[in-house]
Tab-separated table of C-alpha atoms in Angstrom:
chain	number	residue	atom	x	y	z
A	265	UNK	CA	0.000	0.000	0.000
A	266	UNK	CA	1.181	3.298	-0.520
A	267	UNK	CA	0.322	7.241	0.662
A	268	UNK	CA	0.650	10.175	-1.032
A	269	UNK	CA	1.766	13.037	1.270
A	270	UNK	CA	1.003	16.703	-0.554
A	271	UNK	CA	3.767	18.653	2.063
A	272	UNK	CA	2.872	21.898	0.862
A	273	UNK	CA	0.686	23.748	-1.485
A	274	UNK	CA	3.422	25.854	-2.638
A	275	UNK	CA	5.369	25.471	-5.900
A	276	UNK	CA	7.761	27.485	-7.673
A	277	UNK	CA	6.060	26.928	-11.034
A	278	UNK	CA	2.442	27.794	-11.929
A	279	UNK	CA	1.382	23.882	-13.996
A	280	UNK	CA	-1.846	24.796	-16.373
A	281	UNK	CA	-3.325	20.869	-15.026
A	282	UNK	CA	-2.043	21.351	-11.475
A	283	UNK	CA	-4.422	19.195	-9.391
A	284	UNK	CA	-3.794	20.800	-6.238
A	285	UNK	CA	-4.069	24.515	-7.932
A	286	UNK	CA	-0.165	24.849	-6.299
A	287	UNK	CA	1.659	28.609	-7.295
A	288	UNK	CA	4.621	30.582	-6.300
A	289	UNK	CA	2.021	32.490	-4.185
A	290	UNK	CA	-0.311	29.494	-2.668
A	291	UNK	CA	-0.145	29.886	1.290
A	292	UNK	CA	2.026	27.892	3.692
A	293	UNK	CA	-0.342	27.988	6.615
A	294	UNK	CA	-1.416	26.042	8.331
A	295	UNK	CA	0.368	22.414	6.939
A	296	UNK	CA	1.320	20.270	9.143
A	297	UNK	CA	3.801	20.848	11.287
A	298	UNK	CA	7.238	18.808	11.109
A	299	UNK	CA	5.912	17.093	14.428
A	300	UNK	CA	2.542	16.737	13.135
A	301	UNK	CA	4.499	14.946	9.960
A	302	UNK	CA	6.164	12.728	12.496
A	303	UNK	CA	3.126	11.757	14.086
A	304	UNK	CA	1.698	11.258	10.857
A	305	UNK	CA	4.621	9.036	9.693
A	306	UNK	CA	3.849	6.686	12.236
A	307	UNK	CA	0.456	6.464	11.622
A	308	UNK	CA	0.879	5.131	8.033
A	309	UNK	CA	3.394	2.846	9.677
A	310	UNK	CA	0.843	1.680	11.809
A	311	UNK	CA	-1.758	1.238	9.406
A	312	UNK	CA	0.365	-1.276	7.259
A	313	UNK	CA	1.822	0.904	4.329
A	314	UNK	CA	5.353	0.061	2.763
A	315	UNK	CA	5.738	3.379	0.261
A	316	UNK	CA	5.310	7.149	1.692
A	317	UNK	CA	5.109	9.846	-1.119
A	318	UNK	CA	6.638	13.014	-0.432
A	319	UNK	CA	4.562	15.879	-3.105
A	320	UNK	CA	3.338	18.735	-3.396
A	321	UNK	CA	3.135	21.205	-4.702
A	322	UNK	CA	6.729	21.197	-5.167
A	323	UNK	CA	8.378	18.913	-2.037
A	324	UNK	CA	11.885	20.700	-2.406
A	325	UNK	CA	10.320	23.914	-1.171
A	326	UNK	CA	9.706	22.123	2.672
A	327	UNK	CA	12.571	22.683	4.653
A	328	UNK	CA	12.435	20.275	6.966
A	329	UNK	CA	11.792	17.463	3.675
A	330	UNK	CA	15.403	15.745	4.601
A	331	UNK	CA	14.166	15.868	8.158
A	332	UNK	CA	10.853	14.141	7.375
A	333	UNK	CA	12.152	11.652	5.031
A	334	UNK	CA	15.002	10.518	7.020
A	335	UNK	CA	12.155	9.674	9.903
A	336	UNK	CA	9.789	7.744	7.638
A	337	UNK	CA	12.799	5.875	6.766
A	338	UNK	CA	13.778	4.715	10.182
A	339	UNK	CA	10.114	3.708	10.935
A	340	UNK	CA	10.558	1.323	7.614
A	341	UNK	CA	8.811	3.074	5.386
A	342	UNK	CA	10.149	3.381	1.783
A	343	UNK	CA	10.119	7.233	1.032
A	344	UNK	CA	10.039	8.237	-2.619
A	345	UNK	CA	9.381	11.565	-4.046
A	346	UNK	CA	7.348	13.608	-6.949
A	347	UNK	CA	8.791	16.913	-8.286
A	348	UNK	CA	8.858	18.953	-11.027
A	349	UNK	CA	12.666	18.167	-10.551
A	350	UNK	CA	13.758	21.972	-11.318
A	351	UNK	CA	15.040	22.634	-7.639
A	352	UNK	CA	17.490	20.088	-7.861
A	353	UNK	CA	21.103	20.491	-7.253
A	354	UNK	CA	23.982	18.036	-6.926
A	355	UNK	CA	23.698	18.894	-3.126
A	356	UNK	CA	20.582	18.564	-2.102
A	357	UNK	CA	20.113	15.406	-4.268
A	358	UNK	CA	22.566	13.693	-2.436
A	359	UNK	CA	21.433	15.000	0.927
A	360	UNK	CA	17.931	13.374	-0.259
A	361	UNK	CA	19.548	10.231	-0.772
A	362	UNK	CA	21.753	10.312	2.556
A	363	UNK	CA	18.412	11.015	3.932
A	364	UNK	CA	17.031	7.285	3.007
A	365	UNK	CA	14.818	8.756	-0.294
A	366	UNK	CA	14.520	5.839	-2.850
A	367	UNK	CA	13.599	7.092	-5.849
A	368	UNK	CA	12.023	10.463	-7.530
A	369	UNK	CA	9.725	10.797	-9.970
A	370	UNK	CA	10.242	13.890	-12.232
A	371	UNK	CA	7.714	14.973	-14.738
A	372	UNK	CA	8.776	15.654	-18.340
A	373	UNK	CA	5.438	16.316	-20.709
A	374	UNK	CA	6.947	16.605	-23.839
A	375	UNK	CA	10.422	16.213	-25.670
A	376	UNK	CA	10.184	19.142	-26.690
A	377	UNK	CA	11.641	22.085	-24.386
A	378	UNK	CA	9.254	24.980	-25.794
A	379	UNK	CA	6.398	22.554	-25.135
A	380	UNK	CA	7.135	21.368	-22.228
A	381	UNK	CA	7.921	24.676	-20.475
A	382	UNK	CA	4.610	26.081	-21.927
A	383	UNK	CA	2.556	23.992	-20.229
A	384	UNK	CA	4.345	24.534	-16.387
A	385	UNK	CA	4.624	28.356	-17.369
A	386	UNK	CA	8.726	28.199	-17.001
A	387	UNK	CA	10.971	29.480	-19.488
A	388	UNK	CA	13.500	26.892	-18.566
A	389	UNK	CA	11.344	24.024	-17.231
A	390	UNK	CA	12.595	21.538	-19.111
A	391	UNK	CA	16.151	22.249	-19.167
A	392	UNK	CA	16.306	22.169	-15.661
A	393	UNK	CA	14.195	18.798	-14.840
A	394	UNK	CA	16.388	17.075	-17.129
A	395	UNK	CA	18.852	18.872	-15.332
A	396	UNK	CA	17.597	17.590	-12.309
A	397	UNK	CA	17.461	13.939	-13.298
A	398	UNK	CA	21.187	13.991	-14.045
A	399	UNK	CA	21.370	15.423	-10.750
A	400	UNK	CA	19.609	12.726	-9.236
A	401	UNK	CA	20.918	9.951	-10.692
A	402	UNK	CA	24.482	11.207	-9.594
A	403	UNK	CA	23.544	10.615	-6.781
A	404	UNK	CA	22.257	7.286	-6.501
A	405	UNK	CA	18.296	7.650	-7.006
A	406	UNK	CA	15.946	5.833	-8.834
A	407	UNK	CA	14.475	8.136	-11.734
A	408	UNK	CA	10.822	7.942	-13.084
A	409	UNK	CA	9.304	10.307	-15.427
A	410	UNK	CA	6.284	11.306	-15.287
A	411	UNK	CA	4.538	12.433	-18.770
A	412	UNK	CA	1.028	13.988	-18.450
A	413	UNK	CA	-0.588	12.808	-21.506
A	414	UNK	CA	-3.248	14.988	-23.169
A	415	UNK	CA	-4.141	15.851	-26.808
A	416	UNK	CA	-1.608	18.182	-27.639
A	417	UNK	CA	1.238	16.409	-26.262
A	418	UNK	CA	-0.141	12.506	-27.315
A	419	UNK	CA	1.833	12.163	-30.575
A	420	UNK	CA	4.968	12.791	-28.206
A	421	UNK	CA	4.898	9.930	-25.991
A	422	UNK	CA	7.303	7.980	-28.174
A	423	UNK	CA	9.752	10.791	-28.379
A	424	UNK	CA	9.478	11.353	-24.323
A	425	UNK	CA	10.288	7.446	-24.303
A	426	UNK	CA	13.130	7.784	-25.941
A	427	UNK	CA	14.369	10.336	-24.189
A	428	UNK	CA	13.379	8.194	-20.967
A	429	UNK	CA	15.904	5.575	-22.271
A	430	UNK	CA	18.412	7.919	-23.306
A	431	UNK	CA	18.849	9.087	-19.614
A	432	UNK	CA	18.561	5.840	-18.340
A	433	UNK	CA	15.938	6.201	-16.011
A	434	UNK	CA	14.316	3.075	-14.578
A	435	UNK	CA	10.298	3.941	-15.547
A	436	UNK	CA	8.162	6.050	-17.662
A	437	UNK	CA	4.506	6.733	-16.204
A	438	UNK	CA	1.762	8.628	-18.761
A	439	UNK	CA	-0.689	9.796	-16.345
A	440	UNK	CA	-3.925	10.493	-18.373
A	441	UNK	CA	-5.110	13.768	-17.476
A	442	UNK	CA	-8.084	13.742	-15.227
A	443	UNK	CA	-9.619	17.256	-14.710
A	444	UNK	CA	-9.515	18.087	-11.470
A	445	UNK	CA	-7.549	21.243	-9.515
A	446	UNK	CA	-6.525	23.556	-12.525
A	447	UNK	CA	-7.045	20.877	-15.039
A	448	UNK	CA	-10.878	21.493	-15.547
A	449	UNK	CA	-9.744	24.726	-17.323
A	450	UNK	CA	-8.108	22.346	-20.292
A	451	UNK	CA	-10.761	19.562	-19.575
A	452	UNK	CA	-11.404	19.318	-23.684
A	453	UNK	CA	-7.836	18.647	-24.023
A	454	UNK	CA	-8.304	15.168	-21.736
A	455	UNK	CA	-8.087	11.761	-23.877
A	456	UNK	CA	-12.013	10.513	-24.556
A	457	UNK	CA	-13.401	8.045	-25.739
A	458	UNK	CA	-11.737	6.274	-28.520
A	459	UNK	CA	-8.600	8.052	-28.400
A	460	UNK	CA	-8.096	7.545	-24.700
A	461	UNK	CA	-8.787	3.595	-25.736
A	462	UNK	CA	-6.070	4.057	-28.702
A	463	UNK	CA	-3.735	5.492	-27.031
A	464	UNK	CA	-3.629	3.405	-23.874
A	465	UNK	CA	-3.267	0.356	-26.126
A	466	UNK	CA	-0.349	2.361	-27.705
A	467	UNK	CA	1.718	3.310	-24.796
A	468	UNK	CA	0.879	-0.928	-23.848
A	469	UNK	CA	2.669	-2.114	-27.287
A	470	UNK	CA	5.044	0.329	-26.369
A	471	UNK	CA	6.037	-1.973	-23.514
A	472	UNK	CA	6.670	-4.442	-25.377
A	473	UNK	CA	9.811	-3.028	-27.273
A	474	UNK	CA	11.614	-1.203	-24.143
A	475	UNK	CA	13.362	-2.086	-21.240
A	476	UNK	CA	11.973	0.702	-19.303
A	477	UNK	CA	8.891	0.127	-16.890
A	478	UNK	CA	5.619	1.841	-18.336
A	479	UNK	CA	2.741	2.033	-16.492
A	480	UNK	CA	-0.178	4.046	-17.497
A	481	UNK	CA	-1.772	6.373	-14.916
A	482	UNK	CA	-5.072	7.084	-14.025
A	483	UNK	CA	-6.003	4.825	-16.782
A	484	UNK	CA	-6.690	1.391	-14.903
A	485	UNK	CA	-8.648	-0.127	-17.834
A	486	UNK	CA	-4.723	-0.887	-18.878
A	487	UNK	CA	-4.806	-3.879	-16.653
A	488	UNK	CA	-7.696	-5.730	-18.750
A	489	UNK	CA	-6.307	-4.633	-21.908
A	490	UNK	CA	-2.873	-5.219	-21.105
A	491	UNK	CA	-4.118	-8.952	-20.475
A	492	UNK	CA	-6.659	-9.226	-23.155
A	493	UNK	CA	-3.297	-7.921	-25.466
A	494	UNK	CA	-0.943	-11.145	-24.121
A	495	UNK	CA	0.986	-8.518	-21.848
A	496	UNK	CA	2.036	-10.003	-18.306
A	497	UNK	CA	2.284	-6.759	-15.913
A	498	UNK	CA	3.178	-7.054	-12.149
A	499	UNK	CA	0.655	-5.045	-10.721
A	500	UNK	CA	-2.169	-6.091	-8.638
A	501	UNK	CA	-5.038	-3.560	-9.431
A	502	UNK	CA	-5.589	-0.424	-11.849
A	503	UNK	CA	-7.361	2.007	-9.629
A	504	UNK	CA	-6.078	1.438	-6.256
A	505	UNK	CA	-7.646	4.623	-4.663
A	506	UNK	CA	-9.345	3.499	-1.188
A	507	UNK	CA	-7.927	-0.182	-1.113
A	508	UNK	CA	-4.499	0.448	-1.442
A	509	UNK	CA	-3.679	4.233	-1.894
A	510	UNK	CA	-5.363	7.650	-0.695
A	511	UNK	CA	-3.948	10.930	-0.164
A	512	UNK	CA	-3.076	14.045	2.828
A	513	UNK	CA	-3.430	17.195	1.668
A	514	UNK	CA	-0.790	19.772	3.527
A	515	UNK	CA	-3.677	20.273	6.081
A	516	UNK	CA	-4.558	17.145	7.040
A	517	UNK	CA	-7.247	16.794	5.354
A	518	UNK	CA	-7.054	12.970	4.030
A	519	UNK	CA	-8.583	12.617	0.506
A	520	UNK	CA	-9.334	9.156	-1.830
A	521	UNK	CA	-6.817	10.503	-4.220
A	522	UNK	CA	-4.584	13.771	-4.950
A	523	UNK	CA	-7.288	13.804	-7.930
A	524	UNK	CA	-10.261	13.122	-6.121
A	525	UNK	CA	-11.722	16.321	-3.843
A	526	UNK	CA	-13.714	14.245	-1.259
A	527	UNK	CA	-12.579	15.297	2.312
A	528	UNK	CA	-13.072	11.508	4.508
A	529	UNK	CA	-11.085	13.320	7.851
A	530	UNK	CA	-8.669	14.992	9.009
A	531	UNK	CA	-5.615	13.563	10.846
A	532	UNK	CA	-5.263	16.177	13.220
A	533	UNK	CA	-8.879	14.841	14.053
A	534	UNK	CA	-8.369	11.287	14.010
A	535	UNK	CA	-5.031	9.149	13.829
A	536	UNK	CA	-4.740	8.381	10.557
A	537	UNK	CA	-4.760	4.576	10.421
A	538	UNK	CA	-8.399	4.867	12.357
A	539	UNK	CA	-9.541	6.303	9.184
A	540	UNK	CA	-8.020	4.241	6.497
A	541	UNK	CA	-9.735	0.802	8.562
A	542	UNK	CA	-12.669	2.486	10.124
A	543	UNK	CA	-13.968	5.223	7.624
A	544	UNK	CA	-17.453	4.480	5.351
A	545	UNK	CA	-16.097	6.020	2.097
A	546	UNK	CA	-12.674	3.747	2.643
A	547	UNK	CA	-14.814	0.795	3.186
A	548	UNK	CA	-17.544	1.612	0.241
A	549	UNK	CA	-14.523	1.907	-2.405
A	550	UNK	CA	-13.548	-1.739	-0.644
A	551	UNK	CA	-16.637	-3.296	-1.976
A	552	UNK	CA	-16.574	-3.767	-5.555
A	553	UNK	CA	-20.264	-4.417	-4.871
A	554	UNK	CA	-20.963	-1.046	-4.105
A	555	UNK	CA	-19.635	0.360	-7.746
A	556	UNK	CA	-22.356	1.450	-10.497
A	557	UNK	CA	-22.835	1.578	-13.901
A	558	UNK	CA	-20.675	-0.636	-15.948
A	559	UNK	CA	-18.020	-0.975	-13.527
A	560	UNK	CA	-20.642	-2.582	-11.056
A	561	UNK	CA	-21.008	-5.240	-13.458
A	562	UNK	CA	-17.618	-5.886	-15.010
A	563	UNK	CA	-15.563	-9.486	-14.264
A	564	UNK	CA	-12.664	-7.262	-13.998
A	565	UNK	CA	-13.781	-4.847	-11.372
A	566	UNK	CA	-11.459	-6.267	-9.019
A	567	UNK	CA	-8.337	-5.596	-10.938
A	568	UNK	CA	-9.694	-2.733	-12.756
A	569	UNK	CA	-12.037	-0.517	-10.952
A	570	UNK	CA	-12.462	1.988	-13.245
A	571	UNK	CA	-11.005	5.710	-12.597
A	572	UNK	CA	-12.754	6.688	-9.162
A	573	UNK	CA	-11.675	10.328	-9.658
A	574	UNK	CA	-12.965	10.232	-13.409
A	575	UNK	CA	-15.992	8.768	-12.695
A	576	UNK	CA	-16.286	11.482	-9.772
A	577	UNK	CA	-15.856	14.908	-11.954
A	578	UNK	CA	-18.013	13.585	-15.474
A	579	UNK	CA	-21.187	11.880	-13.056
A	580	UNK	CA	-21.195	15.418	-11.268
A	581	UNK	CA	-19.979	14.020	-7.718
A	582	UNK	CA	-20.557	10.132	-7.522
A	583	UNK	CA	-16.975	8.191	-6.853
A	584	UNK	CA	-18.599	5.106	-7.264
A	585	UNK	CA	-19.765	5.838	-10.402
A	586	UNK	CA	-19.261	4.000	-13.927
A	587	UNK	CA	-16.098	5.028	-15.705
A	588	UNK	CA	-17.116	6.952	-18.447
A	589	UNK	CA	-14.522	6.374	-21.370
A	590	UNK	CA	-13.828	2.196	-20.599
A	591	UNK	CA	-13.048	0.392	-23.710
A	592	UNK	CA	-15.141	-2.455	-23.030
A	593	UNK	CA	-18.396	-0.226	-23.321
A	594	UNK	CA	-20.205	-0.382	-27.017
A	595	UNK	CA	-18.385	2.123	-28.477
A	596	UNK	CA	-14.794	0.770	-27.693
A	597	UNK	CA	-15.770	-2.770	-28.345
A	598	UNK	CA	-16.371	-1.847	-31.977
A	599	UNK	CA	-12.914	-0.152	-31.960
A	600	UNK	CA	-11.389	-3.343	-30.725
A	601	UNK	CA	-12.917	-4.922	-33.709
A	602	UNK	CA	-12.313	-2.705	-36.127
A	603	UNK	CA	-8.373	-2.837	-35.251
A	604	UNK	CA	-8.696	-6.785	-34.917
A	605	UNK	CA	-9.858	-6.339	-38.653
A	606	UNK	CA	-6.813	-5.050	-39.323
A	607	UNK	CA	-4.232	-7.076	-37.759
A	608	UNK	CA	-3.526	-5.337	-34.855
A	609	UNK	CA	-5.025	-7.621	-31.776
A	610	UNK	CA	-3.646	-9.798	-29.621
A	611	UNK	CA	0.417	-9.055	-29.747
A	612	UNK	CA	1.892	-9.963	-26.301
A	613	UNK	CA	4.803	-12.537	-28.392
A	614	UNK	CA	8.820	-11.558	-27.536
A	615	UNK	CA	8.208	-8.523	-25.157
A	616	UNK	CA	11.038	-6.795	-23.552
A	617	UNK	CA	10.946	-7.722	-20.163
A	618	UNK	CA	10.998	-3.752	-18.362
A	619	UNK	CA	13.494	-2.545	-16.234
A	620	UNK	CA	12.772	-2.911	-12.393
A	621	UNK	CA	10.550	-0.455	-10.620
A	622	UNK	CA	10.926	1.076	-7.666
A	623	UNK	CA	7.473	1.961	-6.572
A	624	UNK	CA	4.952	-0.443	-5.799
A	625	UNK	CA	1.693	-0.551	-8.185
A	626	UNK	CA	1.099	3.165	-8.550
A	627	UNK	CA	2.925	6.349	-8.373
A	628	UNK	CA	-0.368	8.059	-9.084
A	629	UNK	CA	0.269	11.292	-7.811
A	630	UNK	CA	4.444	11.935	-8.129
A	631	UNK	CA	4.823	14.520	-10.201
């Protein structure tokens, strides 16, 4: 299981799809404290999770972040990080490592440096997370990028792969933009319907001929597909949020998912591991029974789930909602055939077998 810990709200870049609507100016008060984080820390421990999240916002800005990952990893916690990877220096990336941090996620959206910087509102973005990777990797950490897939940046994905295994990194995660936080401003620019089933099939087949580890994000229909297509992945579930993942906003405030805005407590209210066993929405999201829609019904519910944070914003509110853009509904399924026609099913034959990760199932909200 695995917890995603938003430090802060504040970032030194101003992301158009930011989920947690993070800025240069976005307050600092009242986060938790660095022996609130402790206290929190232990909590998690307590309530049986193995990976601990440091994000934001932008993690680097937290002064006491060495402090608080050094503690999570003397409890036995496995601390990794998201960042937009800018604030790196060959410094404090080793002091992160010293500090017990496993890996880092850094987000890279397009391979294109005008692009990319565009879209996070830097005019040196991009030469500065790759920057930062370097930096990282220097210094003994596990790299992931992090690619936020959306129309105008889709036909890029092999290009950012290649880039990926250029620098060596060990994984390459599209997240599939979900509009949430800043991100319902560009919601027409999110992957629908047929094209969000093309193109997760895509970045699949695109497993096949790497060594790096893809996973798509906040796409969990990829673990169907990905066995329907002959591909043998080693996660356990698509969507974990609420069985295996949730988030804590820089208040407290504990949250399904960094991309989900339902408030289930408060762990300056209630110790944290009382709410992930004892809390109604927790359990609800538990019970596959409870799901509507097309996910209700679906054999692969269990492994699948459908996007809980999707199906939130387009049903108006409902997390247990169907998933609105699933390939197996009636439009998809004649898209399957139609590429079946073609020659273009089943492949799964000779696949490159991926390059170790370092997180475990989902890195859903690093970067």
């Amino acid at each position: 299981m695995l917890l995603s810990w938003n430090v802060t709200k504040r970032c030194n870049l101003y992301c158009e799809h930011c989920y947690r609507d993070s800025g240069p100016e976005s307050s600092v008060e009242g986060q938790l404290t660095t022996e609130e984080g402790r206290r929190l820390i232990d909590q998690v421990k307590a309530a049986g999770f193995r990976l601990l999240i440091f994000s934001g916002g932008e993690p680097m800005i937290r002064e006491d972040l060495t402090e608080l990952i050094a503690y999570a990893a003397a409890s036995g916690l496995k601390p990794a990080m998201g960042s937009n990877g800018t604030l790196l220096t060959a410094v404090n990336a080793r002091e992160l490592k010293d500090a017990g941090l496993g890996g880092i996620a850094i987000s890279i959206d397009s391979a294109d440096p005008a692009s990319h910087n565009r879209f996070r509102n830097s005019a040196d973005g991009w030469e500065r997370a790759v920057q930062g990777i370097r930096y990282a990797q220097e210094a003994g950490l596990k790299v992931q990028i992090n690619m936020t897939l959306k129309e105008d940046n889709v036909d890029e994905f092999e290009q950012v792969a290649q880039l990926a295994e250029e620098m060596n990194v060990a994984s390459l995660h599209p997240f599939f933009l979900v509009p949430t936080g800043r991100a319902v401003n560009i919601e027409e620019d999110a992957l629908k319907h047929e094209r969000y089933y093309s193109v997760l099939r895509k970045v699949l087949q695109k497993q096949q001929t790497t060594r790096l580890e893809i996973k798509p994000t906040c796409a969990p229909q990829f673990m169907p597909l990905a066995k329907d297509m002959n591909i043998d992945m080693r996660y356990t579930r698509g969507c974990l949020a609420g069985v295996a993942y949730c988030s804590v906003l820089p208040n407290g405030e504990v949250h399904i998912c960094p991309y989900l805005p339902v408030k289930v407590g408060n762990v300056r209210e209630q110790p944290f591991d009382e709410l992930w066993r004892e809390n109604p929405v927790f359990r609800d999201l538990r019970n596959f029974k409870k799901y509507e829609g097309a996910c209700g019904s679906c054999r692969d519910v269990g492994n699948c789930g459908g996007c809980r944070a999707r199906s939130y914003y387009y049903s108006g509110g409902n997390f247990l909602a169907e998933e609105p853009w699933c390939y197996k509904r009636p439009f998809a399924r004649k898209a399957m055939e139609g590429e079946a026609d073609h020659g273009i099913g089943r492949e799964g034959q000779g696949a490159v077998k991926p390059a170790a990760g370092w997180a475990s199932d989902s890195s859903a909200s690093m970067g």
